[in-house]
Amino acid sequence: MKLSFSAIALIPALVLSGCAPASAKRKSLNLGIAIYDSQDTFISSITKELSDLAEADGVHFTIRNADHSQLTQNEQVKDMIADGVNVICVNLVDRTSTSAIINAAMKNEIPIIFFNREPVESDITRWEHLYYVGSDPEESGRLQGQIAATYLSQHLEADRNGDGQIQVYVLEGEPGHQDAIVRSESSVTTLQNAGIRIDKIGYSICDWNRQEAQTEVTRLIQEETEAELYLCNNDDMAAGAVDAYEAAGIPLTDRPLIIGIDGTAVGCQLVQSHALIGTVYNDYKGQAGAIYQLASALSENEDMPELMNSHYIMLPYRKITLENVSQFQ
Ligand code: GAL
């Protein structure tokens, strides 16, 4: 059975399974994948990549969408264990609410690979077969800040009101998410450390969401907020900011600078068309590959992937600007 992840987004409360053909190479792996929201662009990419890898190997897999409810996800994990999965990849809804999942995993001796939404270290170290695959949010904020600092040092006209400082507005992901808190902090700090004088005029929480960001930036445009640079925690929110300026009929030359993180197809296309000054590649392929390698190693009792560091596999981020965007498209 061939399943495409794009179809998943249309089915709420989904249960999807892939079936192993007779030629299955990894017969012992039966993979459970629990995600917080199938509508999230970056999570869709990583899940599609992961299910493609499983399909190519003839591995049986099940995907469950919690649709933002930790209680639902706890039940989904228990159901998958009852159905016989032997490794579960968990993209937590609430990264601080791990106890139900970890208790079920330990009781049934099913390894858990958390990904993208990082549990606190004291949770990960509760049992030897709890792992995390992701990336360092400090690095993504730092690279975003570096792209912005380089651009600003070459484009003094970006200081539109000529006050000698850059009015910065931050579009943030979900409260409590490591990638929101840390990216915002390190991006702003990097700009300051690069000697850019900034005036942080505000921030809005837009939950990684393009529509929420558009609504918020439309409001800011209407209120004549003097933003000169939007630092966005992800590309969907950066795209929402672009949408707001488009809808307001404000030409590219009269807009503030906008920068994202993720390097999604839309993000790269906006870099290509100069609507974003850059983005930062969040390596969904590398992360999915590492999750799959680790799951396979656990089920086959093979050696751990090379990148494994204690309970963690962390993949690097990369800067994307007009100069190198074609390599990511
Ligand atoms: C981040 C990513 C966001 C969003 C979030 C979900 O790493 O940059 O776009 O997908 O994860 O947890």
mmCIF file of C-alpha atoms and ligand atoms in Angstrom:
data_model
loop_
_atom_site.group_PDB
_atom_site.id
_atom_site.type_symbol
_atom_site.label_atom_id
_atom_site.label_comp_id
_atom_site.label_asym_id
_atom_site.label_seq_id
_atom_site.Cartn_x
_atom_site.Cartn_y
_atom_site.Cartn_z
ATOM 1 C CA MET A 1 0.000 0.000 0.000
ATOM 2 C CA LYS A 2 1.503 3.292 -1.077
ATOM 3 C CA LEU A 3 0.549 6.224 1.134
ATOM 4 C CA SER A 4 1.412 9.818 0.534
ATOM 5 C CA PHE A 5 1.700 12.178 3.480
ATOM 6 C CA SER A 6 -0.012 14.994 1.589
ATOM 7 C CA ALA A 7 -3.192 12.923 1.765
ATOM 8 C CA ILE A 8 -2.814 12.620 5.531
ATOM 9 C CA ALA A 9 -3.289 16.302 6.152
ATOM 10 C CA LEU A 10 -6.866 15.988 4.918
ATOM 11 C CA ILE A 11 -7.832 13.301 7.425
ATOM 12 C CA PRO A 12 -8.282 14.416 11.023
ATOM 13 C CA ALA A 13 -7.547 11.913 13.825
ATOM 14 C CA LEU A 14 -5.673 9.815 11.339
ATOM 15 C CA VAL A 15 -4.377 6.298 11.644
ATOM 16 C CA LEU A 16 -2.103 5.340 8.784
ATOM 17 C CA SER A 17 -0.208 2.170 8.208
ATOM 18 C CA GLY A 18 2.314 1.124 5.626
ATOM 19 C CA CYS A 19 2.477 -2.560 4.745
ATOM 20 C CA ALA A 20 5.689 -4.429 4.168
ATOM 21 C CA PRO A 21 6.082 -6.169 0.812
ATOM 22 C CA ALA A 22 7.325 -9.759 0.839
ATOM 23 C CA SER A 23 10.866 -8.575 0.107
ATOM 24 C CA ALA A 24 11.074 -6.682 3.424
ATOM 25 C CA LYS A 25 14.679 -6.083 4.380
ATOM 26 C CA ARG A 26 13.977 -5.083 7.972
ATOM 27 C CA LYS A 27 11.227 -7.438 8.992
ATOM 28 C CA SER A 28 11.724 -6.931 12.706
ATOM 29 C CA LEU A 29 11.171 -3.151 12.731
ATOM 30 C CA ASN A 30 7.552 -2.155 13.275
ATOM 31 C CA LEU A 31 7.631 1.619 13.551
ATOM 32 C CA GLY A 32 5.180 3.907 15.336
ATOM 33 C CA ILE A 33 5.251 7.628 14.517
ATOM 34 C CA ALA A 34 3.307 10.038 16.767
ATOM 35 C CA ILE A 35 3.147 13.673 15.661
ATOM 36 C CA TYR A 36 1.724 16.779 17.321
ATOM 37 C CA ASP A 37 0.070 18.269 14.206
ATOM 38 C CA SER A 38 -0.080 16.929 10.657
ATOM 39 C CA GLN A 39 -0.743 20.451 9.302
ATOM 40 C CA ASP A 40 2.677 21.769 10.414
ATOM 41 C CA THR A 41 4.825 22.263 7.291
ATOM 42 C CA PHE A 42 8.168 21.201 8.760
ATOM 43 C CA ILE A 43 6.677 18.215 10.595
ATOM 44 C CA SER A 44 4.932 17.113 7.384
ATOM 45 C CA SER A 45 8.285 17.113 5.568
ATOM 46 C CA ILE A 46 10.092 15.128 8.229
ATOM 47 C CA THR A 47 7.212 12.616 8.535
ATOM 48 C CA LYS A 48 6.998 12.159 4.770
ATOM 49 C CA GLU A 49 10.748 11.560 4.604
ATOM 50 C CA LEU A 50 10.571 9.057 7.477
ATOM 51 C CA SER A 51 7.673 7.130 5.959
ATOM 52 C CA ASP A 52 9.423 7.102 2.548
ATOM 53 C CA LEU A 53 12.488 5.525 4.180
ATOM 54 C CA ALA A 54 10.343 2.899 5.913
ATOM 55 C CA GLU A 55 8.442 2.144 2.709
ATOM 56 C CA ALA A 56 11.627 1.795 0.693
ATOM 57 C CA ASP A 57 12.820 -0.809 3.201
ATOM 58 C CA GLY A 58 9.467 -2.576 3.358
ATOM 59 C CA VAL A 59 9.101 -1.675 7.016
ATOM 60 C CA HIS A 60 5.640 -1.614 8.578
ATOM 61 C CA PHE A 61 4.819 1.796 10.065
ATOM 62 C CA THR A 62 1.877 3.586 11.675
ATOM 63 C CA ILE A 63 1.441 7.378 11.848
ATOM 64 C CA ARG A 64 -0.866 8.995 14.419
ATOM 65 C CA ASN A 65 -1.705 12.711 14.559
ATOM 66 C CA ALA A 66 -2.462 14.096 18.046
ATOM 67 C CA ASP A 67 -3.867 17.325 16.639
ATOM 68 C CA HIS A 68 -2.426 19.390 19.528
ATOM 69 C CA SER A 69 -3.706 17.194 22.384
ATOM 70 C CA GLN A 70 -1.150 15.573 24.700
ATOM 71 C CA LEU A 71 -3.873 13.370 26.196
ATOM 72 C CA THR A 72 -4.743 12.105 22.703
ATOM 73 C CA GLN A 73 -1.072 11.443 21.986
ATOM 74 C CA ASN A 74 -0.629 9.499 25.242
ATOM 75 C CA GLU A 75 -3.513 7.222 24.208
ATOM 76 C CA GLN A 76 -2.171 6.894 20.653
ATOM 77 C CA VAL A 77 1.209 5.763 21.967
ATOM 78 C CA LYS A 78 -0.425 3.189 24.256
ATOM 79 C CA ASP A 79 -2.573 1.943 21.346
ATOM 80 C CA MET A 80 0.457 1.578 19.080
ATOM 81 C CA ILE A 81 2.257 -0.412 21.779
ATOM 82 C CA ALA A 82 -0.797 -2.664 22.116
ATOM 83 C CA ASP A 83 -0.808 -3.070 18.319
ATOM 84 C CA GLY A 84 2.760 -4.390 18.381
ATOM 85 C CA VAL A 85 5.061 -1.557 17.261
ATOM 86 C CA ASN A 86 8.581 -2.097 18.579
ATOM 87 C CA VAL A 87 10.078 1.424 18.259
ATOM 88 C CA ILE A 88 8.096 4.677 18.556
ATOM 89 C CA CYS A 89 9.138 8.098 17.250
ATOM 90 C CA VAL A 90 7.388 10.806 19.257
ATOM 91 C CA ASN A 91 6.971 14.446 18.288
ATOM 92 C CA LEU A 92 5.501 15.557 21.625
ATOM 93 C CA VAL A 93 2.598 17.975 21.865
ATOM 94 C CA ASP A 94 3.803 19.309 25.209
ATOM 95 C CA ARG A 95 7.499 18.694 25.645
ATOM 96 C CA THR A 96 7.212 18.916 29.427
ATOM 97 C CA SER A 97 4.500 16.218 29.656
ATOM 98 C CA THR A 98 6.413 13.053 28.987
ATOM 99 C CA SER A 99 5.563 10.867 31.983
ATOM 100 C CA ALA A 100 2.609 8.897 30.526
ATOM 101 C CA ILE A 101 4.592 8.046 27.377
ATOM 102 C CA ILE A 102 7.838 7.248 29.171
ATOM 103 C CA ASN A 103 6.058 5.083 31.773
ATOM 104 C CA ALA A 104 4.283 3.085 29.027
ATOM 105 C CA ALA A 105 7.551 2.695 27.092
ATOM 106 C CA MET A 106 9.503 1.506 30.126
ATOM 107 C CA LYS A 107 6.770 -0.888 31.227
ATOM 108 C CA ASN A 108 6.602 -2.507 27.774
ATOM 109 C CA GLU A 109 10.327 -2.092 26.960
ATOM 110 C CA ILE A 110 9.642 -0.148 23.763
ATOM 111 C CA PRO A 111 12.381 2.372 22.864
ATOM 112 C CA ILE A 112 11.203 5.931 22.231
ATOM 113 C CA ILE A 113 12.905 8.338 19.833
ATOM 114 C CA PHE A 114 11.624 11.821 20.617
ATOM 115 C CA PHE A 115 12.144 14.291 17.802
ATOM 116 C CA ASN A 116 11.799 18.022 17.092
ATOM 117 C CA ARG A 117 10.151 18.906 20.433
ATOM 118 C CA GLU A 118 12.837 18.259 22.998
ATOM 119 C CA PRO A 119 12.030 16.823 26.427
ATOM 120 C CA VAL A 120 14.074 18.107 29.355
ATOM 121 C CA GLU A 121 17.282 16.151 29.976
ATOM 122 C CA SER A 122 16.077 14.671 33.272
ATOM 123 C CA ASP A 123 13.225 12.999 31.363
ATOM 124 C CA ILE A 124 15.443 11.641 28.569
ATOM 125 C CA THR A 125 17.839 10.120 31.083
ATOM 126 C CA ARG A 126 15.107 8.248 32.981
ATOM 127 C CA TRP A 127 15.794 5.096 30.917
ATOM 128 C CA GLU A 128 18.567 3.933 28.600
ATOM 129 C CA HIS A 129 16.206 3.508 25.609
ATOM 130 C CA LEU A 130 14.956 7.090 25.419
ATOM 131 C CA TYR A 131 16.535 9.218 22.705
ATOM 132 C CA TYR A 132 16.223 12.617 21.091
ATOM 133 C CA VAL A 133 16.904 13.545 17.457
ATOM 134 C CA GLY A 134 16.867 17.227 16.595
ATOM 135 C CA SER A 135 18.982 20.333 16.183
ATOM 136 C CA ASP A 136 20.426 22.992 18.445
ATOM 137 C CA PRO A 137 18.021 25.975 18.534
ATOM 138 C CA GLU A 138 20.822 28.320 19.662
ATOM 139 C CA GLU A 139 22.618 27.569 16.407
ATOM 140 C CA SER A 140 19.572 28.370 14.244
ATOM 141 C CA GLY A 141 19.043 31.717 15.988
ATOM 142 C CA ARG A 142 22.745 32.495 15.740
ATOM 143 C CA LEU A 143 22.845 31.768 11.992
ATOM 144 C CA GLN A 144 19.692 33.829 11.471
ATOM 145 C CA GLY A 145 21.283 36.724 13.377
ATOM 146 C CA GLN A 146 24.474 36.390 11.311
ATOM 147 C CA ILE A 147 22.573 36.542 8.007
ATOM 148 C CA ALA A 148 20.724 39.647 9.200
ATOM 149 C CA ALA A 149 23.914 41.291 10.545
ATOM 150 C CA THR A 150 25.785 40.734 7.281
ATOM 151 C CA TYR A 151 22.879 42.082 5.247
ATOM 152 C CA LEU A 152 22.480 45.142 7.470
ATOM 153 C CA SER A 153 26.172 45.997 7.356
ATOM 154 C CA GLN A 154 25.949 46.046 3.532
ATOM 155 C CA HIS A 155 22.577 47.829 3.293
ATOM 156 C CA LEU A 156 22.626 50.924 5.477
ATOM 157 C CA GLU A 157 19.371 52.053 3.828
ATOM 158 C CA ALA A 158 17.612 49.296 5.825
ATOM 159 C CA ASP A 159 17.568 51.838 8.662
ATOM 160 C CA ARG A 160 14.550 53.437 7.019
ATOM 161 C CA ASN A 161 13.909 56.110 9.634
ATOM 162 C CA GLY A 162 17.633 56.945 9.852
ATOM 163 C CA ASP A 163 17.753 56.853 13.664
ATOM 164 C CA GLY A 164 20.981 54.849 13.705
ATOM 165 C CA GLN A 165 19.324 51.708 15.001
ATOM 166 C CA ILE A 166 17.227 48.902 13.573
ATOM 167 C CA GLN A 167 13.686 48.508 14.872
ATOM 168 C CA VAL A 168 13.286 44.752 15.325
ATOM 169 C CA TYR A 169 10.011 42.847 15.646
ATOM 170 C CA VAL A 170 10.022 39.117 16.472
ATOM 171 C CA LEU A 171 7.410 36.605 15.251
ATOM 172 C CA GLU A 172 7.562 33.716 17.686
ATOM 173 C CA GLY A 173 6.482 30.068 17.541
ATOM 174 C CA GLU A 174 4.629 28.397 20.401
ATOM 175 C CA PRO A 175 5.318 29.511 23.963
ATOM 176 C CA GLY A 176 7.408 26.933 25.800
ATOM 177 C CA HIS A 177 8.915 25.425 22.629
ATOM 178 C CA GLN A 178 12.717 25.308 22.756
ATOM 179 C CA ASP A 179 12.927 26.512 19.144
ATOM 180 C CA ALA A 180 10.863 29.617 19.929
ATOM 181 C CA ILE A 181 12.475 30.718 23.183
ATOM 182 C CA VAL A 182 16.085 30.036 22.240
ATOM 183 C CA ARG A 183 15.934 31.119 18.578
ATOM 184 C CA SER A 184 14.529 34.541 19.486
ATOM 185 C CA GLU A 185 17.153 35.090 22.159
ATOM 186 C CA SER A 186 20.175 33.978 20.160
ATOM 187 C CA SER A 187 19.132 35.796 16.996
ATOM 188 C CA VAL A 188 18.804 39.128 18.810
ATOM 189 C CA THR A 189 22.013 38.566 20.819
ATOM 190 C CA THR A 190 23.968 37.718 17.666
ATOM 191 C CA LEU A 191 22.871 40.965 16.026
ATOM 192 C CA GLN A 192 23.937 42.922 19.099
ATOM 193 C CA ASN A 193 27.285 41.097 19.323
ATOM 194 C CA ALA A 194 27.908 41.930 15.663
ATOM 195 C CA GLY A 195 27.729 45.607 16.612
ATOM 196 C CA ILE A 196 24.281 46.273 15.112
ATOM 197 C CA ARG A 197 22.360 48.774 17.242
ATOM 198 C CA ILE A 198 18.879 47.390 17.621
ATOM 199 C CA ASP A 199 15.672 48.557 19.203
ATOM 200 C CA LYS A 200 13.460 45.537 19.927
ATOM 201 C CA ILE A 201 10.028 47.082 19.539
ATOM 202 C CA GLY A 202 7.903 44.000 20.175
ATOM 203 C CA TYR A 203 7.017 40.398 19.520
ATOM 204 C CA SER A 204 3.930 38.362 18.689
ATOM 205 C CA ILE A 205 3.285 34.684 19.271
ATOM 206 C CA CYS A 206 2.029 33.178 16.016
ATOM 207 C CA ASP A 207 2.344 29.440 16.760
ATOM 208 C CA TRP A 208 4.512 28.642 13.693
ATOM 209 C CA ASN A 209 1.470 29.519 11.595
ATOM 210 C CA ARG A 210 1.384 31.486 8.323
ATOM 211 C CA GLN A 211 -2.184 32.756 8.725
ATOM 212 C CA GLU A 212 -1.646 33.889 12.321
ATOM 213 C CA ALA A 213 1.476 35.759 11.248
ATOM 214 C CA GLN A 214 -0.336 37.445 8.377
ATOM 215 C CA THR A 215 -3.118 38.592 10.719
ATOM 216 C CA GLU A 216 -0.612 39.927 13.226
ATOM 217 C CA VAL A 217 1.546 41.771 10.684
ATOM 218 C CA THR A 218 -1.565 43.216 8.994
ATOM 219 C CA ARG A 219 -2.464 44.692 12.374
ATOM 220 C CA LEU A 220 1.060 46.097 12.767
ATOM 221 C CA ILE A 221 0.915 47.670 9.290
ATOM 222 C CA GLN A 222 -2.441 49.242 10.097
ATOM 223 C CA GLU A 223 -1.062 50.602 13.371
ATOM 224 C CA GLU A 224 1.917 52.019 11.414
ATOM 225 C CA THR A 225 4.417 50.148 13.579
ATOM 226 C CA GLU A 226 7.922 51.180 12.537
ATOM 227 C CA ALA A 227 9.458 47.715 12.101
ATOM 228 C CA GLU A 228 12.645 47.609 10.005
ATOM 229 C CA LEU A 229 13.422 43.922 10.503
ATOM 230 C CA TYR A 230 11.172 40.954 11.221
ATOM 231 C CA LEU A 231 13.016 38.042 12.834
ATOM 232 C CA CYS A 232 10.710 35.049 12.356
ATOM 233 C CA ASN A 233 11.130 31.778 14.254
ATOM 234 C CA ASN A 234 10.144 29.850 11.114
ATOM 235 C CA ASP A 235 9.485 30.244 7.385
ATOM 236 C CA ASP A 236 5.718 29.842 7.583
ATOM 237 C CA MET A 237 5.499 32.905 9.840
ATOM 238 C CA ALA A 238 7.952 34.790 7.571
ATOM 239 C CA ALA A 239 5.695 33.899 4.627
ATOM 240 C CA GLY A 240 2.698 35.201 6.600
ATOM 241 C CA ALA A 241 4.534 38.515 7.095
ATOM 242 C CA VAL A 242 5.205 38.684 3.337
ATOM 243 C CA ASP A 243 1.512 37.912 2.689
ATOM 244 C CA ALA A 244 0.518 40.872 4.877
ATOM 245 C CA TYR A 245 2.732 43.308 2.911
ATOM 246 C CA GLU A 246 1.495 41.850 -0.396
ATOM 247 C CA ALA A 247 -2.141 42.214 0.665
ATOM 248 C CA ALA A 248 -1.485 45.803 1.788
ATOM 249 C CA GLY A 249 -0.054 46.547 -1.669
ATOM 250 C CA ILE A 250 3.315 47.643 -0.237
ATOM 251 C CA PRO A 251 6.096 47.077 -2.809
ATOM 252 C CA LEU A 252 9.234 45.126 -1.942
ATOM 253 C CA THR A 253 11.359 48.291 -1.914
ATOM 254 C CA ASP A 254 9.194 49.848 0.827
ATOM 255 C CA ARG A 255 9.067 46.833 3.130
ATOM 256 C CA PRO A 256 11.092 45.990 6.221
ATOM 257 C CA LEU A 257 13.543 43.099 5.988
ATOM 258 C CA ILE A 258 12.071 39.686 6.767
ATOM 259 C CA ILE A 259 14.012 36.532 7.655
ATOM 260 C CA GLY A 260 12.873 32.989 8.477
ATOM 261 C CA ILE A 261 14.137 29.590 9.620
ATOM 262 C CA ASP A 262 13.505 26.091 8.155
ATOM 263 C CA GLY A 263 14.402 26.445 4.467
ATOM 264 C CA THR A 264 11.031 25.058 3.355
ATOM 265 C CA ALA A 265 10.122 25.070 -0.345
ATOM 266 C CA VAL A 266 8.077 28.249 0.222
ATOM 267 C CA GLY A 267 10.846 29.842 2.299
ATOM 268 C CA CYS A 268 13.455 29.178 -0.395
ATOM 269 C CA GLN A 269 11.184 30.496 -3.105
ATOM 270 C CA LEU A 270 10.703 33.721 -1.078
ATOM 271 C CA VAL A 271 14.477 34.075 -0.699
ATOM 272 C CA GLN A 272 14.809 33.584 -4.459
ATOM 273 C CA SER A 273 12.248 36.341 -5.101
ATOM 274 C CA HIS A 274 13.963 38.726 -2.587
ATOM 275 C CA ALA A 275 10.906 38.775 -0.294
ATOM 276 C CA LEU A 276 13.096 37.250 2.476
ATOM 277 C CA ILE A 277 16.746 38.201 3.023
ATOM 278 C CA GLY A 278 17.430 34.624 4.050
ATOM 279 C CA THR A 279 16.452 31.590 6.038
ATOM 280 C CA VAL A 280 18.228 28.800 7.925
ATOM 281 C CA TYR A 281 18.053 25.203 6.749
ATOM 282 C CA ASN A 282 16.475 22.899 9.307
ATOM 283 C CA ASP A 283 17.725 19.563 7.989
ATOM 284 C CA TYR A 284 14.525 17.491 7.853
ATOM 285 C CA LYS A 285 16.184 14.877 5.645
ATOM 286 C CA GLY A 286 19.131 14.472 7.986
ATOM 287 C CA GLN A 287 16.832 14.295 11.016
ATOM 288 C CA ALA A 288 14.490 11.738 9.416
ATOM 289 C CA GLY A 289 17.509 9.715 8.271
ATOM 290 C CA ALA A 290 18.991 9.717 11.778
ATOM 291 C CA ILE A 291 15.650 8.725 13.359
ATOM 292 C CA TYR A 292 15.268 5.876 10.888
ATOM 293 C CA GLN A 293 18.847 4.666 11.305
ATOM 294 C CA LEU A 294 18.461 4.696 15.081
ATOM 295 C CA ALA A 295 15.090 2.878 14.950
ATOM 296 C CA SER A 296 16.580 0.239 12.644
ATOM 297 C CA ALA A 297 19.636 -0.198 14.849
ATOM 298 C CA LEU A 298 17.441 -0.637 17.925
ATOM 299 C CA SER A 299 15.171 -3.228 16.329
ATOM 300 C CA GLU A 300 18.018 -5.168 14.701
ATOM 301 C CA ASN A 301 20.368 -4.879 17.666
ATOM 302 C CA GLU A 302 22.922 -3.187 15.435
ATOM 303 C CA ASP A 303 25.547 -0.565 16.300
ATOM 304 C CA MET A 304 24.226 2.890 17.153
ATOM 305 C CA PRO A 305 24.498 5.592 14.438
ATOM 306 C CA GLU A 306 27.850 7.403 14.411
ATOM 307 C CA LEU A 307 26.323 10.754 15.357
ATOM 308 C CA MET A 308 24.863 9.313 18.570
ATOM 309 C CA ASN A 309 26.063 11.193 21.625
ATOM 310 C CA SER A 310 24.706 9.561 24.764
ATOM 311 C CA HIS A 311 20.897 9.837 24.248
ATOM 312 C CA TYR A 312 21.154 12.508 21.548
ATOM 313 C CA ILE A 313 21.635 12.932 17.798
ATOM 314 C CA MET A 314 21.866 16.604 16.803
ATOM 315 C CA LEU A 315 22.030 17.698 13.147
ATOM 316 C CA PRO A 316 23.592 21.014 12.096
ATOM 317 C CA TYR A 317 21.697 23.965 10.580
ATOM 318 C CA ARG A 318 22.904 25.872 7.485
ATOM 319 C CA LYS A 319 22.480 29.456 6.302
ATOM 320 C CA ILE A 320 20.445 30.078 3.152
ATOM 321 C CA THR A 321 20.732 33.356 1.262
ATOM 322 C CA LEU A 322 20.277 34.429 -2.348
ATOM 323 C CA GLU A 323 23.845 33.232 -3.093
ATOM 324 C CA ASN A 324 23.237 29.560 -2.244
ATOM 325 C CA VAL A 325 19.440 29.129 -2.246
ATOM 326 C CA SER A 326 19.478 27.162 -5.506
ATOM 327 C CA GLN A 327 21.302 24.321 -3.703
ATOM 328 C CA PHE A 328 18.269 23.873 -1.451
ATOM 329 C CA GLN A 329 15.549 23.929 -4.135
HETATM 330 C C1 GAL B 1 10.498 23.788 14.519
HETATM 331 C C2 GAL B 1 10.233 24.285 13.105
HETATM 332 C C3 GAL B 1 8.854 24.910 13.042
HETATM 333 C C4 GAL B 1 7.804 23.954 13.570
HETATM 334 C C5 GAL B 1 8.188 23.407 14.935
HETATM 335 C C6 GAL B 1 7.201 22.361 15.391
HETATM 336 O O1 GAL B 1 11.746 23.156 14.568
HETATM 337 O O2 GAL B 1 11.200 25.250 12.777
HETATM 338 O O3 GAL B 1 8.550 25.283 11.714
HETATM 339 O O4 GAL B 1 7.689 22.900 12.664
HETATM 340 O O5 GAL B 1 9.496 22.865 14.909
HETATM 341 O O6 GAL B 1 7.589 21.758 16.580
#
